[in-house]
PDB file of C-alpha atoms in Angstrom:
ATOM      1  CA  MET A   1     134.619  78.821  54.977  1.00 71.00           C
ATOM      2  CA  VAL A   2     131.712  79.215  57.388  1.00 79.00           C
ATOM      3  CA  ASP A   3     130.408  82.712  58.140  1.00 86.00           C
ATOM      4  CA  LEU A   4     130.196  82.993  61.932  1.00 84.00           C
ATOM      5  CA  SER A   5     129.171  86.655  62.018  1.00 86.00           C
ATOM      6  CA  HIS A   6     125.522  85.649  62.447  1.00 88.00           C
ATOM      7  CA  TYR A   7     126.375  84.258  65.879  1.00 90.00           C
ATOM      8  CA  LEU A   8     127.829  87.546  67.146  1.00 92.00           C
ATOM      9  CA  PRO A   9     124.503  88.883  68.579  1.00 92.00           C
ATOM     10  CA  ILE A  10     123.976  85.630  70.464  1.00 94.00           C
ATOM     11  CA  LEU A  11     127.509  85.782  71.813  1.00 94.00           C
ATOM     12  CA  LEU A  12     127.019  89.402  72.879  1.00 95.00           C
ATOM     13  CA  PHE A  13     123.721  88.531  74.567  1.00 96.00           C
ATOM     14  CA  LEU A  14     125.343  85.681  76.497  1.00 96.00           C
ATOM     15  CA  GLY A  15     128.243  87.917  77.501  1.00 97.00           C
ATOM     16  CA  VAL A  16     125.946  90.672  78.796  1.00 97.00           C
ATOM     17  CA  ALA A  17     123.782  88.117  80.622  1.00 97.00           C
ATOM     18  CA  LEU A  18     126.826  86.544  82.265  1.00 97.00           C
ATOM     19  CA  ALA A  19     128.223  89.940  83.258  1.00 97.00           C
ATOM     20  CA  LEU A  20     124.921  91.145  84.736  1.00 97.00           C
ATOM     21  CA  SER A  21     124.218  87.927  86.619  1.00 97.00           C
ATOM     22  CA  SER A  22     127.741  87.871  88.032  1.00 97.00           C
ATOM     23  CA  THR A  23     127.364  91.498  89.081  1.00 97.00           C
ATOM     24  CA  PHE A  24     124.052  90.817  90.834  1.00 96.00           C
ATOM     25  CA  VAL A  25     125.569  87.871  92.700  1.00 95.00           C
ATOM     26  CA  PHE A  26     129.013  89.118  93.671  1.00 95.00           C
ATOM     27  CA  LEU A  27     128.525  92.876  94.092  1.00 94.00           C
ATOM     28  CA  PRO A  28     126.264  92.620  97.192  1.00 91.00           C
ATOM     29  CA  MET A  29     128.753  90.246  98.827  1.00 90.00           C
ATOM     30  CA  LEU A  30     131.617  92.634  98.112  1.00 91.00           C
ATOM     31  CA  VAL A  31     129.684  95.670  99.359  1.00 90.00           C
ATOM     32  CA  SER A  32     128.688  93.897 102.581  1.00 86.00           C
ATOM     33  CA  ARG A  33     132.307  93.007 103.291  1.00 86.00           C
ATOM     34  CA  LEU A  34     133.493  96.551 102.570  1.00 89.00           C
ATOM     35  CA  THR A  35     130.799  98.279 104.636  1.00 87.00           C
ATOM     36  CA  GLY A  36     131.145  95.968 107.631  1.00 76.00           C
ATOM     37  CA  THR A  37     127.649  94.500 107.555  1.00 73.00           C
ATOM     38  CA  HIS A  38     129.083  91.017 107.081  1.00 75.00           C
ATOM     39  CA  LYS A  39     129.224  89.875 110.702  1.00 77.00           C
ATOM     40  CA  PRO A  40     128.301  86.194 110.915  1.00 78.00           C
ATOM     41  CA  ASP A  41     127.065  84.822 114.211  1.00 79.00           C
ATOM     42  CA  ALA A  42     125.368  81.614 115.288  1.00 77.00           C
ATOM     43  CA  GLU A  43     121.866  82.958 114.607  1.00 74.00           C
ATOM     44  CA  LYS A  44     122.706  84.138 111.087  1.00 71.00           C
ATOM     45  CA  LEU A  45     124.425  80.878 110.198  1.00 69.00           C
ATOM     46  CA  SER A  46     121.642  78.635 111.492  1.00 70.00           C
ATOM     47  CA  GLU A  47     119.584  76.671 109.013  1.00 65.00           C
ATOM     48  CA  TYR A  48     115.928  77.493 108.592  1.00 63.00           C
ATOM     49  CA  GLU A  49     113.025  75.988 106.673  1.00 59.00           C
ATOM     50  CA  CYS A  50     109.558  77.492 106.285  1.00 61.00           C
ATOM     51  CA  GLY A  51     109.881  79.722 109.360  1.00 58.00           C
ATOM     52  CA  PHE A  52     110.601  77.067 111.962  1.00 61.00           C
ATOM     53  CA  PRO A  53     113.898  75.630 113.271  1.00 60.00           C
ATOM     54  CA  ALA A  54     115.549  72.759 111.450  1.00 57.00           C
ATOM     55  CA  PHE A  55     114.861  69.220 112.556  1.00 59.00           C
ATOM     56  CA  GLU A  56     117.546  67.258 114.350  1.00 63.00           C
ATOM     57  CA  ASP A  57     117.247  64.336 111.940  1.00 67.00           C
ATOM     58  CA  PRO A  58     117.341  65.342 108.267  1.00 63.00           C
ATOM     59  CA  ARG A  59     115.489  62.135 107.346  1.00 69.00           C
ATOM     60  CA  SER A  60     112.428  63.005 109.406  1.00 69.00           C
ATOM     61  CA  GLN A  61     109.157  63.278 107.502  1.00 72.00           C
ATOM     62  CA  PHE A  62     107.300  66.500 106.821  1.00 69.00           C
ATOM     63  CA  ASP A  63     103.624  66.848 107.448  1.00 71.00           C
ATOM     64  CA  VAL A  64     101.613  65.739 104.436  1.00 72.00           C
ATOM     65  CA  ARG A  65      99.826  69.113 104.370  1.00 73.00           C
ATOM     66  CA  PHE A  66     102.946  70.735 102.899  1.00 77.00           C
ATOM     67  CA  TYR A  67     102.687  68.400  99.928  1.00 79.00           C
ATOM     68  CA  LEU A  68      98.921  68.810  99.606  1.00 78.00           C
ATOM     69  CA  VAL A  69      99.203  72.583  99.477  1.00 79.00           C
ATOM     70  CA  ALA A  70     101.998  72.316  96.896  1.00 83.00           C
ATOM     71  CA  ILE A  71      99.964  69.961  94.704  1.00 83.00           C
ATOM     72  CA  LEU A  72      96.872  72.153  94.959  1.00 82.00           C
ATOM     73  CA  PHE A  73      98.958  75.193  94.029  1.00 85.00           C
ATOM     74  CA  ILE A  74     100.301  73.419  90.948  1.00 87.00           C
ATOM     75  CA  VAL A  75      96.815  72.295  89.882  1.00 81.00           C
ATOM     76  CA  PHE A  76      95.287  75.752  90.142  1.00 82.00           C
ATOM     77  CA  ASP A  77      98.350  77.399  88.639  1.00 86.00           C
ATOM     78  CA  LEU A  78      97.954  75.135  85.614  1.00 81.00           C
ATOM     79  CA  GLU A  79      94.305  76.117  85.487  1.00 82.00           C
ATOM     80  CA  ALA A  80      95.309  79.745  85.090  1.00 83.00           C
ATOM     81  CA  ALA A  81      97.881  78.774  82.470  1.00 86.00           C
ATOM     82  CA  PHE A  82      95.138  77.082  80.411  1.00 83.00           C
ATOM     83  CA  ILE A  83      92.416  79.679  80.929  1.00 87.00           C
ATOM     84  CA  TYR A  84      94.343  82.776  79.779  1.00 86.00           C
ATOM     85  CA  PRO A  85      95.149  81.583  76.240  1.00 86.00           C
ATOM     86  CA  TRP A  86      91.669  80.109  75.942  1.00 85.00           C
ATOM     87  CA  ALA A  87      90.073  83.414  76.933  1.00 86.00           C
ATOM     88  CA  VAL A  88      92.051  85.251  74.259  1.00 88.00           C
ATOM     89  CA  SER A  89      90.979  82.920  71.474  1.00 87.00           C
ATOM     90  CA  VAL A  90      87.533  81.733  72.634  1.00 85.00           C
ATOM     91  CA  PHE A  91      85.621  83.696  69.993  1.00 87.00           C
ATOM     92  CA  HIS A  92      87.688  82.149  67.210  1.00 89.00           C
ATOM     93  CA  LEU A  93      87.437  78.592  68.552  1.00 87.00           C
ATOM     94  CA  GLY A  94      83.667  78.305  68.769  1.00 88.00           C
ATOM     95  CA  TRP A  95      81.243  76.524  71.034  1.00 91.00           C
ATOM     96  CA  VAL A  96      83.184  73.261  71.199  1.00 90.00           C
ATOM     97  CA  ALA A  97      86.090  74.998  72.922  1.00 89.00           C
ATOM     98  CA  TRP A  98      83.703  76.813  75.248  1.00 90.00           C
ATOM     99  CA  PHE A  99      82.065  73.551  76.386  1.00 93.00           C
ATOM    100  CA  ALA A 100      85.462  71.866  76.722  1.00 90.00           C
ATOM    101  CA  MET A 101      86.687  74.652  79.012  1.00 88.00           C
ATOM    102  CA  MET A 102      83.484  74.556  81.068  1.00 92.00           C
ATOM    103  CA  GLY A 103      84.062  70.828  81.562  1.00 93.00           C
ATOM    104  CA  PHE A 104      87.649  71.519  82.597  1.00 88.00           C
ATOM    105  CA  ILE A 105      86.555  74.171  85.099  1.00 89.00           C
ATOM    106  CA  ALA A 106      83.828  71.882  86.448  1.00 93.00           C
ATOM    107  CA  GLU A 107      86.389  69.131  86.966  1.00 89.00           C
ATOM    108  CA  LEU A 108      88.670  71.534  88.830  1.00 86.00           C
ATOM    109  CA  ALA A 109      85.734  72.759  90.934  1.00 89.00           C
ATOM    110  CA  LEU A 110      84.963  69.159  91.886  1.00 91.00           C
ATOM    111  CA  GLY A 111      88.615  68.665  92.844  1.00 84.00           C
ATOM    112  CA  LEU A 112      88.544  71.820  94.955  1.00 85.00           C
ATOM    113  CA  ALA A 113      85.334  70.715  96.678  1.00 89.00           C
ATOM    114  CA  TYR A 114      86.859  67.302  97.380  1.00 87.00           C
ATOM    115  CA  ALA A 115      90.055  68.830  98.812  1.00 82.00           C
ATOM    116  CA  TRP A 116      87.999  71.235 100.903  1.00 85.00           C
ATOM    117  CA  LYS A 117      85.789  68.423 102.253  1.00 88.00           C
ATOM    118  CA  LYS A 118      88.816  66.266 103.091  1.00 81.00           C
ATOM    119  CA  GLY A 119      90.366  69.184 105.014  1.00 79.00           C
ATOM    120  CA  ALA A 120      93.394  69.686 102.771  1.00 75.00           C
ATOM    121  CA  LEU A 121      92.902  73.453 102.948  1.00 76.00           C
ATOM    122  CA  ASP A 122      92.597  73.613 106.740  1.00 77.00           C
ATOM    123  CA  TRP A 123      95.762  74.843 108.390  1.00 71.00           C
ATOM    124  CA  GLU A 124      96.320  74.567 112.118  1.00 66.00           C
TER     125      GLU A 124
END
């Protein structure tokens, strides 16, 4: 027979996580209905996207600057994700790792300069 008692902590963790997440989702909705703050009107039910009204045609194209800013954010977010672990272990890795990271940062600086020169960071 298989001993399933080792799975009890995992089951308890999943149960607590499910209970807490359900509470955080459904309790505010219940409280708003009970206190009377749930009063939908046309303005509250209108769709919104990035602070401006929705387009009439859902297939219309967004400005390419939205995508450029998102891509630049991802690139520089990944830079931070690589630099932090490197900074913790740089003294144990030696000079090869230091020069590799300097090359990585130089490549990112060139990308930033290129994006800046092309006007990807200008917002009108």
